[in-house]
mmCIF file as Biopython writes it, N, C-alpha, C and O atoms, coordinates in Angstrom:
data_model
#
loop_
_atom_site.group_PDB
_atom_site.id
_atom_site.type_symbol
_atom_site.label_atom_id
_atom_site.label_alt_id
_atom_site.label_comp_id
_atom_site.label_asym_id
_atom_site.label_entity_id
_atom_site.label_seq_id
_atom_site.pdbx_PDB_ins_code
_atom_site.Cartn_x
_atom_site.Cartn_y
_atom_site.Cartn_z
_atom_site.occupancy
_atom_site.B_iso_or_equiv
_atom_site.auth_seq_id
_atom_site.auth_asym_id
_atom_site.pdbx_PDB_model_num
ATOM 1   N N  . MET A ? 1  ? 4.940  -5.964  -9.445  1.0 0.0 1  A 1 
ATOM 2   C CA . MET A ? 1  ? 4.138  -7.174  -9.238  1.0 0.0 1  A 1 
ATOM 3   C C  . MET A ? 1  ? 5.001  -8.342  -8.769  1.0 0.0 1  A 1 
ATOM 4   O O  . MET A ? 1  ? 4.490  -9.309  -8.203  1.0 0.0 1  A 1 
ATOM 5   N N  . ARG A ? 2  ? 6.298  -8.253  -9.002  1.0 0.0 2  A 1 
ATOM 6   C CA . ARG A ? 2  ? 7.186  -9.342  -8.591  1.0 0.0 2  A 1 
ATOM 7   C C  . ARG A ? 2  ? 7.216  -9.487  -7.072  1.0 0.0 2  A 1 
ATOM 8   O O  . ARG A ? 2  ? 7.354  -10.589 -6.540  1.0 0.0 2  A 1 
ATOM 9   N N  . LYS A ? 3  ? 7.083  -8.346  -6.383  1.0 0.0 3  A 1 
ATOM 10  C CA . LYS A ? 3  ? 7.104  -8.370  -4.921  1.0 0.0 3  A 1 
ATOM 11  C C  . LYS A ? 3  ? 5.910  -9.142  -4.353  1.0 0.0 3  A 1 
ATOM 12  O O  . LYS A ? 3  ? 5.981  -9.700  -3.258  1.0 0.0 3  A 1 
ATOM 13  N N  . VAL A ? 4  ? 4.817  -9.164  -5.112  1.0 0.0 4  A 1 
ATOM 14  C CA . VAL A ? 4  ? 3.600  -9.827  -4.647  1.0 0.0 4  A 1 
ATOM 15  C C  . VAL A ? 4  ? 3.791  -11.336 -4.589  1.0 0.0 4  A 1 
ATOM 16  O O  . VAL A ? 4  ? 3.354  -11.990 -3.641  1.0 0.0 4  A 1 
ATOM 17  N N  . ASP A ? 5  ? 4.453  -11.890 -5.619  1.0 0.0 5  A 1 
ATOM 18  C CA . ASP A ? 5  ? 4.647  -13.343 -5.705  1.0 0.0 5  A 1 
ATOM 19  C C  . ASP A ? 5  ? 5.809  -13.738 -4.807  1.0 0.0 5  A 1 
ATOM 20  O O  . ASP A ? 5  ? 6.959  -13.775 -5.245  1.0 0.0 5  A 1 
ATOM 21  N N  . ARG A ? 6  ? 5.507  -14.031 -3.563  1.0 0.0 6  A 1 
ATOM 22  C CA . ARG A ? 6  ? 6.554  -14.181 -2.555  1.0 0.0 6  A 1 
ATOM 23  C C  . ARG A ? 6  ? 7.349  -15.468 -2.688  1.0 0.0 6  A 1 
ATOM 24  O O  . ARG A ? 6  ? 8.540  -15.490 -2.378  1.0 0.0 6  A 1 
ATOM 25  N N  . ASN A ? 7  ? 6.712  -16.547 -3.145  1.0 0.0 7  A 1 
ATOM 26  C CA . ASN A ? 7  ? 7.442  -17.814 -3.207  1.0 0.0 7  A 1 
ATOM 27  C C  . ASN A ? 7  ? 7.905  -18.156 -4.621  1.0 0.0 7  A 1 
ATOM 28  O O  . ASN A ? 7  ? 8.284  -19.295 -4.892  1.0 0.0 7  A 1 
ATOM 29  N N  . ASP A ? 8  ? 7.875  -17.172 -5.525  1.0 0.0 8  A 1 
ATOM 30  C CA . ASP A ? 8  ? 8.449  -17.314 -6.877  1.0 0.0 8  A 1 
ATOM 31  C C  . ASP A ? 8  ? 7.907  -18.503 -7.660  1.0 0.0 8  A 1 
ATOM 32  O O  . ASP A ? 8  ? 8.643  -19.132 -8.420  1.0 0.0 8  A 1 
ATOM 33  N N  . ASP A ? 9  ? 6.619  -18.817 -7.480  1.0 0.0 9  A 1 
ATOM 34  C CA . ASP A ? 9  ? 6.062  -19.937 -8.240  1.0 0.0 9  A 1 
ATOM 35  C C  . ASP A ? 9  ? 5.330  -19.456 -9.492  1.0 0.0 9  A 1 
ATOM 36  O O  . ASP A ? 9  ? 4.670  -20.240 -10.174 1.0 0.0 9  A 1 
ATOM 37  N N  . LYS A ? 10 ? 5.452  -18.157 -9.790  1.0 0.0 10 A 1 
ATOM 38  C CA . LYS A ? 10 ? 4.844  -17.534 -10.962 1.0 0.0 10 A 1 
ATOM 39  C C  . LYS A ? 10 ? 3.314  -17.532 -10.905 1.0 0.0 10 A 1 
ATOM 40  O O  . LYS A ? 10 ? 2.650  -17.082 -11.838 1.0 0.0 10 A 1 
ATOM 41  N N  . LEU A ? 11 ? 2.775  -18.034 -9.813  1.0 0.0 11 A 1 
ATOM 42  C CA . LEU A ? 11 ? 1.333  -17.992 -9.606  1.0 0.0 11 A 1 
ATOM 43  C C  . LEU A ? 11 ? 1.079  -17.175 -8.347  1.0 0.0 11 A 1 
ATOM 44  O O  . LEU A ? 11 ? 1.762  -17.333 -7.335  1.0 0.0 11 A 1 
ATOM 45  N N  . ILE A ? 12 ? 0.096  -16.310 -8.428  1.0 0.0 12 A 1 
ATOM 46  C CA . ILE A ? 12 ? -0.219 -15.477 -7.267  1.0 0.0 12 A 1 
ATOM 47  C C  . ILE A ? 12 ? -1.463 -16.053 -6.608  1.0 0.0 12 A 1 
ATOM 48  O O  . ILE A ? 12 ? -2.548 -16.033 -7.188  1.0 0.0 12 A 1 
ATOM 49  N N  . ASP A ? 13 ? -1.298 -16.565 -5.399  1.0 0.0 13 A 1 
ATOM 50  C CA . ASP A ? 13 ? -2.457 -17.138 -4.714  1.0 0.0 13 A 1 
ATOM 51  C C  . ASP A ? 13 ? -3.165 -16.070 -3.882  1.0 0.0 13 A 1 
ATOM 52  O O  . ASP A ? 13 ? -2.727 -14.922 -3.803  1.0 0.0 13 A 1 
ATOM 53  N N  . ARG A ? 14 ? -4.253 -16.477 -3.275  1.0 0.0 14 A 1 
ATOM 54  C CA . ARG A ? 14 ? -5.115 -15.541 -2.570  1.0 0.0 14 A 1 
ATOM 55  C C  . ARG A ? 14 ? -4.379 -14.819 -1.445  1.0 0.0 14 A 1 
ATOM 56  O O  . ARG A ? 14 ? -4.554 -13.614 -1.259  1.0 0.0 14 A 1 
ATOM 57  N N  . ASN A ? 15 ? -3.560 -15.548 -0.700  1.0 0.0 15 A 1 
ATOM 58  C CA . ASN A ? 15 ? -2.819 -14.938 0.408   1.0 0.0 15 A 1 
ATOM 59  C C  . ASN A ? 15 ? -1.892 -13.840 -0.086  1.0 0.0 15 A 1 
ATOM 60  O O  . ASN A ? 15 ? -1.746 -12.801 0.558   1.0 0.0 15 A 1 
ATOM 61  N N  . GLU A ? 16 ? -1.272 -14.074 -1.222  1.0 0.0 16 A 1 
ATOM 62  C CA . GLU A ? 16 ? -0.359 -13.076 -1.781  1.0 0.0 16 A 1 
ATOM 63  C C  . GLU A ? 16 ? -1.131 -11.839 -2.233  1.0 0.0 16 A 1 
ATOM 64  O O  . GLU A ? 16 ? -0.654 -10.713 -2.092  1.0 0.0 16 A 1 
ATOM 65  N N  . ILE A ? 17 ? -2.331 -12.059 -2.780  1.0 0.0 17 A 1 
ATOM 66  C CA . ILE A ? 17 ? -3.162 -10.920 -3.186  1.0 0.0 17 A 1 
ATOM 67  C C  . ILE A ? 17 ? -3.559 -10.103 -1.965  1.0 0.0 17 A 1 
ATOM 68  O O  . ILE A ? 17 ? -3.476 -8.875  -1.970  1.0 0.0 17 A 1 
ATOM 69  N N  . VAL A ? 18 ? -3.996 -10.804 -0.911  1.0 0.0 18 A 1 
ATOM 70  C CA . VAL A ? 18 ? -4.389 -10.118 0.328   1.0 0.0 18 A 1 
ATOM 71  C C  . VAL A ? 18 ? -3.223 -9.315  0.890   1.0 0.0 18 A 1 
ATOM 72  O O  . VAL A ? 18 ? -3.390 -8.165  1.298   1.0 0.0 18 A 1 
ATOM 73  N N  . ALA A ? 19 ? -2.038 -9.928  0.910   1.0 0.0 19 A 1 
ATOM 74  C CA . ALA A ? 19 ? -0.853 -9.242  1.428   1.0 0.0 19 A 1 
ATOM 75  C C  . ALA A ? 19 ? -0.542 -8.004  0.599   1.0 0.0 19 A 1 
ATOM 76  O O  . ALA A ? 19 ? -0.196 -6.956  1.143   1.0 0.0 19 A 1 
ATOM 77  N N  . ALA A ? 20 ? -0.667 -8.129  -0.724  1.0 0.0 20 A 1 
ATOM 78  C CA . ALA A ? 20 ? -0.380 -6.999  -1.608  1.0 0.0 20 A 1 
ATOM 79  C C  . ALA A ? 20 ? -1.373 -5.866  -1.380  1.0 0.0 20 A 1 
ATOM 80  O O  . ALA A ? 20 ? -0.991 -4.697  -1.332  1.0 0.0 20 A 1 
ATOM 81  N N  . VAL A ? 21 ? -2.650 -6.218  -1.239  1.0 0.0 21 A 1 
ATOM 82  C CA . VAL A ? 21 ? -3.682 -5.195  -1.012  1.0 0.0 21 A 1 
ATOM 83  C C  . VAL A ? 21 ? -3.432 -4.474  0.298   1.0 0.0 21 A 1 
ATOM 84  O O  . VAL A ? 21 ? -3.565 -3.252  0.375   1.0 0.0 21 A 1 
ATOM 85  N N  . ARG A ? 22 ? -3.068 -5.231  1.339   1.0 0.0 22 A 1 
ATOM 86  C CA . ARG A ? 22 ? -2.768 -4.599  2.632   1.0 0.0 22 A 1 
ATOM 87  C C  . ARG A ? 22 ? -1.593 -3.644  2.513   1.0 0.0 22 A 1 
ATOM 88  O O  . ARG A ? 22 ? -1.608 -2.548  3.074   1.0 0.0 22 A 1 
ATOM 89  N N  . MET A ? 23 ? -0.564 -4.077  1.768   1.0 0.0 23 A 1 
ATOM 90  C CA . MET A ? 23 ? 0.623  -3.257  1.571   1.0 0.0 23 A 1 
ATOM 91  C C  . MET A ? 23 ? 0.244  -1.947  0.870   1.0 0.0 23 A 1 
ATOM 92  O O  . MET A ? 23 ? 0.680  -0.867  1.267   1.0 0.0 23 A 1 
ATOM 93  N N  . ILE A ? 24 ? -0.582 -2.069  -0.185  1.0 0.0 24 A 1 
ATOM 94  C CA . ILE A ? 24 ? -1.007 -0.886  -0.941  1.0 0.0 24 A 1 
ATOM 95  C C  . ILE A ? 24 ? -1.869 0.007   -0.060  1.0 0.0 24 A 1 
ATOM 96  O O  . ILE A ? 24 ? -1.698 1.226   -0.054  1.0 0.0 24 A 1 
ATOM 97  N N  . ASP A ? 25 ? -2.812 -0.606  0.697   1.0 0.0 25 A 1 
ATOM 98  C CA . ASP A ? 25 ? -3.677 0.157   1.596   1.0 0.0 25 A 1 
ATOM 99  C C  . ASP A ? 25 ? -2.864 0.973   2.583   1.0 0.0 25 A 1 
ATOM 100 O O  . ASP A ? 25 ? -3.152 2.146   2.819   1.0 0.0 25 A 1 
ATOM 101 N N  . LYS A ? 26 ? -1.838 0.342   3.162   1.0 0.0 26 A 1 
ATOM 102 C CA . LYS A ? 26 ? -0.992 1.014   4.145   1.0 0.0 26 A 1 
ATOM 103 C C  . LYS A ? 26 ? -0.305 2.212   3.506   1.0 0.0 26 A 1 
ATOM 104 O O  . LYS A ? 26 ? -0.223 3.287   4.100   1.0 0.0 26 A 1 
ATOM 105 N N  . HIS A ? 27 ? 0.186  2.013   2.294   1.0 0.0 27 A 1 
ATOM 106 C CA . HIS A ? 27 ? 0.874  3.081   1.578   1.0 0.0 27 A 1 
ATOM 107 C C  . HIS A ? 27 ? -0.078 4.235   1.291   1.0 0.0 27 A 1 
ATOM 108 O O  . HIS A ? 27 ? 0.271  5.397   1.498   1.0 0.0 27 A 1 
ATOM 109 N N  . VAL A ? 28 ? -1.284 3.916   0.812   1.0 0.0 28 A 1 
ATOM 110 C CA . VAL A ? 28 ? -2.276 4.943   0.487   1.0 0.0 28 A 1 
ATOM 111 C C  . VAL A ? 28 ? -2.677 5.706   1.744   1.0 0.0 28 A 1 
ATOM 112 O O  . VAL A ? 28 ? -2.788 6.932   1.725   1.0 0.0 28 A 1 
ATOM 113 N N  . ALA A ? 29 ? -2.895 4.976   2.838   1.0 0.0 29 A 1 
ATOM 114 C CA . ALA A ? 29 ? -3.284 5.619   4.092   1.0 0.0 29 A 1 
ATOM 115 C C  . ALA A ? 29 ? -2.204 6.587   4.555   1.0 0.0 29 A 1 
ATOM 116 O O  . ALA A ? 29 ? -2.501 7.702   4.984   1.0 0.0 29 A 1 
ATOM 117 N N  . ARG A ? 30 ? -0.950 6.155   4.466   1.0 0.0 30 A 1 
ATOM 118 C CA . ARG A ? 30 ? 0.166  6.995   4.899   1.0 0.0 30 A 1 
ATOM 119 C C  . ARG A ? 30 ? 0.272  8.237   4.017   1.0 0.0 30 A 1 
ATOM 120 O O  . ARG A ? 30 ? 0.477  9.344   4.516   1.0 0.0 30 A 1 
ATOM 121 N N  . ALA A ? 31 ? 0.134  8.051   2.719   1.0 0.0 31 A 1 
ATOM 122 C CA . ALA A ? 31 ? 0.225  9.172   1.783   1.0 0.0 31 A 1 
ATOM 123 C C  . ALA A ? 31 ? -0.914 10.158  2.016   1.0 0.0 31 A 1 
ATOM 124 O O  . ALA A ? 31 ? -0.712 11.371  1.970   1.0 0.0 31 A 1 
ATOM 125 N N  . THR A ? 32 ? -2.112 9.633   2.268   1.0 0.0 32 A 1 
ATOM 126 C CA . THR A ? 32 ? -3.275 10.490  2.521   1.0 0.0 32 A 1 
ATOM 127 C C  . THR A ? 32 ? -3.079 11.293  3.796   1.0 0.0 32 A 1 
ATOM 128 O O  . THR A ? 32 ? -3.363 12.490  3.835   1.0 0.0 32 A 1 
ATOM 129 N N  . LEU A ? 33 ? -2.591 10.626  4.841   1.0 0.0 33 A 1 
ATOM 130 C CA . LEU A ? 33 ? -2.351 11.292  6.114   1.0 0.0 33 A 1 
ATOM 131 C C  . LEU A ? 33 ? -1.348 12.428  5.945   1.0 0.0 33 A 1 
ATOM 132 O O  . LEU A ? 33 ? -1.545 13.529  6.460   1.0 0.0 33 A 1 
ATOM 133 N N  . ARG A ? 34 ? -0.269 12.144  5.213   1.0 0.0 34 A 1 
ATOM 134 C CA . ARG A ? 34 ? 0.755  13.160  4.982   1.0 0.0 34 A 1 
ATOM 135 C C  . ARG A ? 34 ? 0.166  14.342  4.218   1.0 0.0 34 A 1 
ATOM 136 O O  . ARG A ? 34 ? 0.454  15.498  4.528   1.0 0.0 34 A 1 
ATOM 137 N N  . TRP A ? 35 ? -0.669 14.040  3.209   1.0 0.0 35 A 1 
ATOM 138 C CA . TRP A ? 35 ? -1.274 15.102  2.406   1.0 0.0 35 A 1 
ATOM 139 C C  . TRP A ? 35 ? -2.181 15.969  3.271   1.0 0.0 35 A 1 
ATOM 140 O O  . TRP A ? 35 ? -2.192 17.193  3.145   1.0 0.0 35 A 1 
ATOM 141 N N  . LEU A ? 36 ? -2.946 15.316  4.157   1.0 0.0 36 A 1 
ATOM 142 C CA . LEU A ? 36 ? -3.836 16.068  5.038   1.0 0.0 36 A 1 
ATOM 143 C C  . LEU A ? 36 ? -3.046 16.958  5.994   1.0 0.0 36 A 1 
ATOM 144 O O  . LEU A ? 36 ? -3.438 18.097  6.246   1.0 0.0 36 A 1 
ATOM 145 N N  . GLN A ? 37 ? -1.945 16.450  6.523   1.0 0.0 37 A 1 
ATOM 146 C CA . GLN A ? 37 ? -1.120 17.250  7.423   1.0 0.0 37 A 1 
ATOM 147 C C  . GLN A ? 37 ? -0.585 18.479  6.704   1.0 0.0 37 A 1 
ATOM 148 O O  . GLN A ? 37 ? -0.630 19.588  7.236   1.0 0.0 37 A 1 
ATOM 149 N N  . VAL A ? 38 ? -0.080 18.278  5.497   1.0 0.0 38 A 1 
ATOM 150 C CA . VAL A ? 38 ? 0.439  19.393  4.705   1.0 0.0 38 A 1 
ATOM 151 C C  . VAL A ? 38 ? -0.673 20.400  4.449   1.0 0.0 38 A 1 
ATOM 152 O O  . VAL A ? 38 ? -0.480 21.608  4.583   1.0 0.0 38 A 1 
ATOM 153 N N  . PHE A ? 39 ? -1.848 19.879  4.074   1.0 0.0 39 A 1 
ATOM 154 C CA . PHE A ? 39 ? -3.003 20.727  3.784   1.0 0.0 39 A 1 
ATOM 155 C C  . PHE A ? 39 ? -3.362 21.591  4.993   1.0 0.0 39 A 1 
ATOM 156 O O  . PHE A ? 39 ? -3.560 22.799  4.860   1.0 0.0 39 A 1 
ATOM 157 N N  . PHE A ? 40 ? -3.443 20.965  6.175   1.0 0.0 40 A 1 
ATOM 158 C CA . PHE A ? 40 ? -3.816 21.706  7.377   1.0 0.0 40 A 1 
ATOM 159 C C  . PHE A ? 40 ? -2.753 22.725  7.774   1.0 0.0 40 A 1 
ATOM 160 O O  . PHE A ? 40 ? -3.081 23.857  8.129   1.0 0.0 40 A 1 
ATOM 161 N N  . PHE A ? 41 ? -1.489 22.334  7.716   1.0 0.0 41 A 1 
ATOM 162 C CA . PHE A ? 41 ? -0.429 23.271  8.086   1.0 0.0 41 A 1 
ATOM 163 C C  . PHE A ? 41 ? -0.377 24.449  7.131   1.0 0.0 41 A 1 
ATOM 164 O O  . PHE A ? 41 ? -0.052 25.569  7.527   1.0 0.0 41 A 1 
ATOM 165 N N  . TYR A ? 42 ? -0.699 24.190  5.869   1.0 0.0 42 A 1 
ATOM 166 C CA . TYR A ? 42 ? -0.650 25.248  4.866   1.0 0.0 42 A 1 
ATOM 167 C C  . TYR A ? 42 ? -1.752 26.275  5.095   1.0 0.0 42 A 1 
ATOM 168 O O  . TYR A ? 42 ? -1.545 27.473  4.900   1.0 0.0 42 A 1 
ATOM 169 N N  . PHE A ? 43 ? -2.931 25.798  5.511   1.0 0.0 43 A 1 
ATOM 170 C CA . PHE A ? 43 ? -4.079 26.702  5.621   1.0 0.0 43 A 1 
ATOM 171 C C  . PHE A ? 43 ? -4.322 27.231  7.021   1.0 0.0 43 A 1 
ATOM 172 O O  . PHE A ? 43 ? -5.165 28.109  7.204   1.0 0.0 43 A 1 
ATOM 173 N N  . LEU A ? 44 ? -3.609 26.724  8.013   1.0 0.0 44 A 1 
ATOM 174 C CA . LEU A ? 44 ? -3.814 27.239  9.372   1.0 0.0 44 A 1 
ATOM 175 C C  . LEU A ? 44 ? -2.764 28.278  9.742   1.0 0.0 44 A 1 
ATOM 176 O O  . LEU A ? 44 ? -2.789 28.813  10.850  1.0 0.0 44 A 1 
#
């Protein structure tokens, strides 16, 4: 959670929340894509 609070003011504002959600979304999308690739290569 420390990475989310970018300006170290101990308060997380809306922009920081949005940035964190985007970061998490990107990670989840990448992980899902990798899992799907593994799944397809395994079964084809």
